[in-house]
PDB file of C-alpha atoms in Angstrom:
ATOM      1  CA  MET A  22       0.000   0.000   0.000  1.00 47.00           C
ATOM      2  CA  LYS A  23       1.456   3.306  -0.979  1.00 54.00           C
ATOM      3  CA  ASN A  24       2.709   5.281   1.934  1.00 56.00           C
ATOM      4  CA  SER A  25       0.113   8.050   2.306  1.00 74.00           C
ATOM      5  CA  PHE A  26      -1.428   8.987   5.637  1.00 78.00           C
ATOM      6  CA  LEU A  27      -5.034   9.137   4.408  1.00 83.00           C
ATOM      7  CA  ARG A  28      -4.814   5.855   2.515  1.00 79.00           C
ATOM      8  CA  ARG A  29      -3.380   4.098   5.573  1.00 78.00           C
ATOM      9  CA  ARG A  30      -6.100   5.479   7.858  1.00 83.00           C
ATOM     10  CA  VAL A  31      -8.912   4.492   5.467  1.00 87.00           C
ATOM     11  CA  PHE A  32      -7.442   0.997   5.151  1.00 83.00           C
ATOM     12  CA  ASP A  33      -7.071   0.780   8.931  1.00 84.00           C
ATOM     13  CA  LEU A  34     -10.714   1.753   9.405  1.00 89.00           C
ATOM     14  CA  ARG A  35     -12.016  -0.709   6.787  1.00 89.00           C
ATOM     15  CA  VAL A  36      -9.975  -3.588   8.172  1.00 88.00           C
ATOM     16  CA  GLY A  37     -10.915  -2.654  11.745  1.00 88.00           C
ATOM     17  CA  VAL A  38     -14.634  -2.760  10.974  1.00 92.00           C
ATOM     18  CA  LYS A  39     -14.248  -6.046   9.096  1.00 90.00           C
ATOM     19  CA  ASP A  40     -12.243  -7.594  11.950  1.00 90.00           C
ATOM     20  CA  LEU A  41     -14.688  -6.332  14.576  1.00 91.00           C
ATOM     21  CA  LEU A  42     -17.653  -7.824  12.705  1.00 93.00           C
ATOM     22  CA  TRP A  43     -15.754 -11.096  12.397  1.00 91.00           C
ATOM     23  CA  GLY A  44     -14.974 -10.933  16.130  1.00 91.00           C
ATOM     24  CA  ILE A  45     -18.634 -10.435  17.019  1.00 93.00           C
ATOM     25  CA  LYS A  46     -19.458 -13.608  15.074  1.00 94.00           C
ATOM     26  CA  ASN A  47     -16.596 -15.390  16.875  1.00 93.00           C
ATOM     27  CA  PRO A  48     -16.819 -14.264  20.516  1.00 93.00           C
ATOM     28  CA  GLU A  49     -13.896 -16.484  21.544  1.00 92.00           C
ATOM     29  CA  SER A  50     -11.654 -14.004  19.696  1.00 91.00           C
ATOM     30  CA  PHE A  51     -12.272 -11.342  22.372  1.00 92.00           C
ATOM     31  CA  LYS A  52     -10.372 -13.539  24.860  1.00 91.00           C
ATOM     32  CA  ARG A  53      -7.213 -13.568  22.722  1.00 90.00           C
ATOM     33  CA  LYS A  54      -4.237 -11.248  23.089  1.00 90.00           C
ATOM     34  CA  ASN A  55      -1.954  -9.697  20.510  1.00 91.00           C
ATOM     35  CA  ASN A  56       1.354  -8.147  21.529  1.00 91.00           C
ATOM     36  CA  LEU A  57       1.651  -5.927  18.447  1.00 86.00           C
ATOM     37  CA  SER A  58      -1.930  -4.654  18.202  1.00 86.00           C
ATOM     38  CA  PRO A  59      -3.431  -5.138  21.682  1.00 87.00           C
ATOM     39  CA  ILE A  60      -7.005  -4.077  20.838  1.00 86.00           C
ATOM     40  CA  MET A  61      -7.779  -5.102  17.245  1.00 86.00           C
ATOM     41  CA  GLY A  62      -4.978  -7.652  16.783  1.00 88.00           C
ATOM     42  CA  ARG A  63      -6.802 -10.170  18.973  1.00 91.00           C
ATOM     43  CA  PHE A  64      -9.116 -10.970  16.047  1.00 91.00           C
ATOM     44  CA  SER A  65      -6.177 -11.712  13.757  1.00 88.00           C
ATOM     45  CA  SER A  66      -4.531 -13.853  16.435  1.00 90.00           C
ATOM     46  CA  TYR A  67      -7.639 -15.957  16.782  1.00 93.00           C
ATOM     47  CA  LYS A  68      -8.286 -16.111  13.019  1.00 91.00           C
ATOM     48  CA  PHE A  69      -4.704 -17.192  12.246  1.00 89.00           C
ATOM     49  CA  GLU A  70      -4.811 -19.682  15.107  1.00 91.00           C
ATOM     50  CA  LEU A  71      -7.916 -21.276  13.575  1.00 92.00           C
ATOM     51  CA  LEU A  72      -6.276 -21.378  10.143  1.00 90.00           C
ATOM     52  CA  SER A  73      -2.873 -22.675  11.195  1.00 91.00           C
ATOM     53  CA  GLY A  74      -3.585 -24.533  14.410  1.00 92.00           C
ATOM     54  CA  VAL A  75      -0.755 -22.594  16.076  1.00 93.00           C
ATOM     55  CA  LYS A  76      -1.581 -20.306  18.990  1.00 91.00           C
ATOM     56  CA  SER A  77       0.505 -17.145  19.157  1.00 91.00           C
ATOM     57  CA  ASP A  78       0.167 -13.643  20.537  1.00 91.00           C
ATOM     58  CA  ASP A  79       2.590 -12.299  17.905  1.00 91.00           C
ATOM     59  CA  TYR A  80       0.628 -12.619  14.656  1.00 89.00           C
ATOM     60  CA  LEU A  81       0.751  -9.526  12.454  1.00 88.00           C
ATOM     61  CA  SER A  82      -2.697  -8.212  11.662  1.00 86.00           C
ATOM     62  CA  ASP A  83      -3.293  -6.958   8.116  1.00 84.00           C
ATOM     63  CA  SER A  84      -3.573  -3.427   9.399  1.00 83.00           C
ATOM     64  CA  PHE A  85      -0.317  -3.638  11.356  1.00 85.00           C
ATOM     65  CA  TYR A  86       1.564  -5.143   8.410  1.00 86.00           C
ATOM     66  CA  PHE A  87       0.291  -2.791   5.700  1.00 81.00           C
ATOM     67  CA  ASN A  88       0.447   0.359   7.828  1.00 80.00           C
ATOM     68  CA  ARG A  89       3.632  -0.151   9.829  1.00 81.00           C
ATOM     69  CA  VAL A  90       5.815  -2.780   8.178  1.00 86.00           C
ATOM     70  CA  GLU A  91       5.265  -2.734   4.416  1.00 81.00           C
ATOM     71  CA  GLY A  92       6.274   0.911   3.920  1.00 77.00           C
ATOM     72  CA  LYS A  93       9.559   0.308   5.712  1.00 82.00           C
ATOM     73  CA  ILE A  94      10.592  -2.744   3.673  1.00 85.00           C
ATOM     74  CA  ASN A  95       9.395  -1.704   0.195  1.00 80.00           C
ATOM     75  CA  ASN A  96      10.618   1.112  -2.022  1.00 76.00           C
ATOM     76  CA  PHE A  97       7.375   2.479  -3.474  1.00 75.00           C
ATOM     77  CA  GLU A  98       9.272   4.592  -6.009  1.00 75.00           C
ATOM     78  CA  LEU A  99       9.917   1.327  -7.867  1.00 72.00           C
ATOM     79  CA  SER A 100       6.378  -0.002  -7.631  1.00 71.00           C
ATOM     80  CA  ASP A 101       5.082   1.496 -10.878  1.00 68.00           C
ATOM     81  CA  TYR A 102       7.886  -0.174 -12.812  1.00 69.00           C
ATOM     82  CA  PHE A 103       7.146  -3.538 -11.212  1.00 73.00           C
ATOM     83  CA  ASN A 104       3.382  -3.143 -11.702  1.00 77.00           C
ATOM     84  CA  HIS A 105       3.764  -2.841 -15.477  1.00 79.00           C
ATOM     85  CA  LYS A 106       3.498  -6.442 -16.683  1.00 80.00           C
ATOM     86  CA  GLY A 107       5.169  -5.577 -19.989  1.00 80.00           C
ATOM     87  CA  TYR A 108       8.484  -5.120 -18.179  1.00 78.00           C
ATOM     88  CA  LEU A 109       8.357  -8.394 -16.220  1.00 76.00           C
ATOM     89  CA  PRO A 110      10.279 -10.526 -18.739  1.00 75.00           C
ATOM     90  CA  SER A 111      13.161  -8.033 -18.576  1.00 74.00           C
ATOM     91  CA  ILE A 112      13.064  -7.897 -14.784  1.00 73.00           C
ATOM     92  CA  LEU A 113      12.754 -11.629 -14.220  1.00 75.00           C
ATOM     93  CA  GLN A 114      14.986 -12.722 -17.085  1.00 74.00           C
ATOM     94  CA  SER A 115      12.726 -15.714 -17.561  1.00 68.00           C
ATOM     95  CA  ASN A 116      11.123 -17.339 -20.563  1.00 64.00           C
ATOM     96  CA  ALA A 117       8.660 -19.351 -18.503  1.00 67.00           C
ATOM     97  CA  ILE A 118       5.803 -17.710 -20.394  1.00 69.00           C
ATOM     98  CA  PRO A 119       6.913 -16.552 -23.835  1.00 76.00           C
ATOM     99  CA  LEU A 120       6.052 -12.964 -24.632  1.00 83.00           C
ATOM    100  CA  LEU A 121       5.324 -12.702 -28.363  1.00 88.00           C
ATOM    101  CA  ILE A 122       4.112  -9.111 -28.701  1.00 91.00           C
ATOM    102  CA  ASN A 123       4.534  -6.274 -26.221  1.00 91.00           C
ATOM    103  CA  SER A 124       2.978  -2.842 -26.737  1.00 92.00           C
ATOM    104  CA  ILE A 125       4.339  -0.079 -24.494  1.00 91.00           C
ATOM    105  CA  SER A 126       3.386   3.580 -24.992  1.00 91.00           C
ATOM    106  CA  GLY A 127       2.149   2.901 -28.524  1.00 91.00           C
ATOM    107  CA  VAL A 128       5.340   1.144 -29.643  1.00 93.00           C
ATOM    108  CA  VAL A 129       5.009  -2.550 -30.536  1.00 93.00           C
ATOM    109  CA  TYR A 130       7.887  -4.920 -29.776  1.00 92.00           C
ATOM    110  CA  ASP A 131       8.423  -8.533 -30.745  1.00 90.00           C
ATOM    111  CA  ALA A 132       9.721 -11.357 -28.523  1.00 84.00           C
ATOM    112  CA  ASP A 133      13.303 -10.091 -28.954  1.00 86.00           C
ATOM    113  CA  ASP A 134      12.404  -6.520 -27.888  1.00 86.00           C
ATOM    114  CA  LYS A 135      12.770  -5.285 -31.462  1.00 92.00           C
ATOM    115  CA  VAL A 136      10.338  -2.619 -32.665  1.00 94.00           C
ATOM    116  CA  ILE A 137       7.970  -4.048 -35.266  1.00 93.00           C
ATOM    117  CA  ASP A 138       5.346  -2.537 -37.521  1.00 91.00           C
ATOM    118  CA  VAL A 139       1.739  -2.960 -36.398  1.00 88.00           C
ATOM    119  CA  SER A 140       0.870  -4.667 -39.697  1.00 87.00           C
ATOM    120  CA  ALA A 141       3.488  -7.362 -38.977  1.00 90.00           C
ATOM    121  CA  VAL A 142       1.642  -8.432 -35.834  1.00 90.00           C
ATOM    122  CA  VAL A 143      -1.242  -9.949 -37.813  1.00 87.00           C
ATOM    123  CA  ASP A 144       1.153 -12.040 -39.930  1.00 88.00           C
ATOM    124  CA  ARG A 145       3.089 -13.208 -36.868  1.00 88.00           C
ATOM    125  CA  LEU A 146      -0.015 -14.356 -35.072  1.00 88.00           C
ATOM    126  CA  ARG A 147      -1.633 -16.069 -38.066  1.00 88.00           C
ATOM    127  CA  ASN A 148       1.595 -17.826 -39.038  1.00 87.00           C
ATOM    128  CA  ASP A 149       2.894 -18.774 -35.587  1.00 85.00           C
ATOM    129  CA  PRO A 150       4.400 -22.268 -35.972  1.00 83.00           C
ATOM    130  CA  VAL A 151       3.900 -23.232 -32.315  1.00 83.00           C
ATOM    131  CA  ASN A 152       0.751 -21.591 -30.976  1.00 83.00           C
ATOM    132  CA  ASP A 153      -2.824 -21.701 -32.190  1.00 83.00           C
ATOM    133  CA  GLU A 154      -4.189 -20.010 -29.056  1.00 89.00           C
ATOM    134  CA  PHE A 155      -2.925 -16.789 -27.514  1.00 91.00           C
ATOM    135  CA  VAL A 156      -3.404 -14.721 -24.390  1.00 90.00           C
ATOM    136  CA  ILE A 157      -3.754 -10.953 -24.565  1.00 90.00           C
ATOM    137  CA  LYS A 158      -3.704  -8.858 -21.391  1.00 90.00           C
ATOM    138  CA  ARG A 159      -3.417  -5.207 -20.505  1.00 89.00           C
ATOM    139  CA  SER A 160      -0.111  -4.436 -18.802  1.00 86.00           C
ATOM    140  CA  VAL A 161      -1.276  -1.814 -16.324  1.00 81.00           C
ATOM    141  CA  GLY A 162      -4.263  -1.305 -14.071  1.00 73.00           C
ATOM    142  CA  THR A 163      -5.622  -4.820 -13.989  1.00 65.00           C
ATOM    143  CA  GLY A 164      -5.226  -7.712 -11.670  1.00 64.00           C
ATOM    144  CA  GLY A 165      -6.808 -10.920 -10.516  1.00 64.00           C
ATOM    145  CA  GLY A 166      -7.526 -12.099 -14.050  1.00 65.00           C
ATOM    146  CA  GLY A 167      -9.166  -8.887 -15.207  1.00 67.00           C
ATOM    147  CA  SER A 168      -8.792  -7.856 -18.857  1.00 74.00           C
ATOM    148  CA  VAL A 169      -7.500 -11.264 -19.984  1.00 86.00           C
ATOM    149  CA  GLU A 170      -8.607 -12.878 -23.226  1.00 88.00           C
ATOM    150  CA  ILE A 171      -7.545 -16.339 -24.396  1.00 89.00           C
ATOM    151  CA  CYS A 172      -8.481 -17.252 -27.949  1.00 88.00           C
ATOM    152  CA  LYS A 173      -7.390 -18.170 -31.461  1.00 89.00           C
ATOM    153  CA  ALA A 174      -5.412 -15.800 -33.696  1.00 86.00           C
ATOM    154  CA  GLY A 175      -8.413 -14.254 -35.472  1.00 84.00           C
ATOM    155  CA  LYS A 176     -10.069 -13.174 -32.239  1.00 89.00           C
ATOM    156  CA  ILE A 177      -6.762 -12.062 -30.665  1.00 88.00           C
ATOM    157  CA  ILE A 178      -6.141  -9.821 -33.677  1.00 89.00           C
ATOM    158  CA  SER A 179      -9.442  -8.023 -33.049  1.00 90.00           C
ATOM    159  CA  PHE A 180      -8.447  -7.503 -29.384  1.00 91.00           C
ATOM    160  CA  PHE A 181      -4.994  -6.334 -30.524  1.00 91.00           C
ATOM    161  CA  ASN A 182      -6.597  -3.720 -32.785  1.00 91.00           C
ATOM    162  CA  LEU A 183      -8.972  -2.575 -30.030  1.00 91.00           C
ATOM    163  CA  PHE A 184      -6.234  -2.304 -27.367  1.00 92.00           C
ATOM    164  CA  TYR A 185      -3.876  -0.574 -29.801  1.00 92.00           C
ATOM    165  CA  GLN A 186      -6.529   1.981 -30.839  1.00 92.00           C
ATOM    166  CA  LYS A 187      -7.338   2.722 -27.191  1.00 92.00           C
ATOM    167  CA  LYS A 188      -3.611   3.248 -26.585  1.00 91.00           C
ATOM    168  CA  TYR A 189      -3.459   0.601 -23.836  1.00 91.00           C
ATOM    169  CA  ASP A 190      -0.166  -0.991 -22.877  1.00 91.00           C
ATOM    170  CA  PHE A 191      -0.649  -4.719 -23.402  1.00 92.00           C
ATOM    171  CA  PHE A 192       1.080  -7.941 -24.325  1.00 91.00           C
ATOM    172  CA  ILE A 193       0.371 -11.174 -26.158  1.00 91.00           C
TER     173      ILE A 193
END
């Protein structure tokens, strides 16, 4: 969570209400202790104890972690770079999932990070010797499976044209 005071407080309030409601449904949680968050952490201690089977007074509640720990161990100035899925192959140096086409800021790149003409994309997809199905996904602003399409070349080409016209960053 980005390190802004208002965002942390809103998150803290939302999580607090959610934990309190959970605690009301599970009255045993009020008997628990938490050394890090004495008042609201008791709900997390009980919840994690139920999940793991291990009783501890030192569990980190979500609120404690996101508001006090995460900002100290993460450099949020780098987060935008890491959130852009089009850069992940370069960062991870992995070919686990082959990236065939990558569109960043209106420039289309091939699998070797060479700039290619938009018209060449259609030929590459239709004549791919290995794949008959492709995945197209926006690179920024989505998560949890949002904005993902898996289909044959003809349908992927229509999504390519749509994403390219809307000036989205995306990859195939």
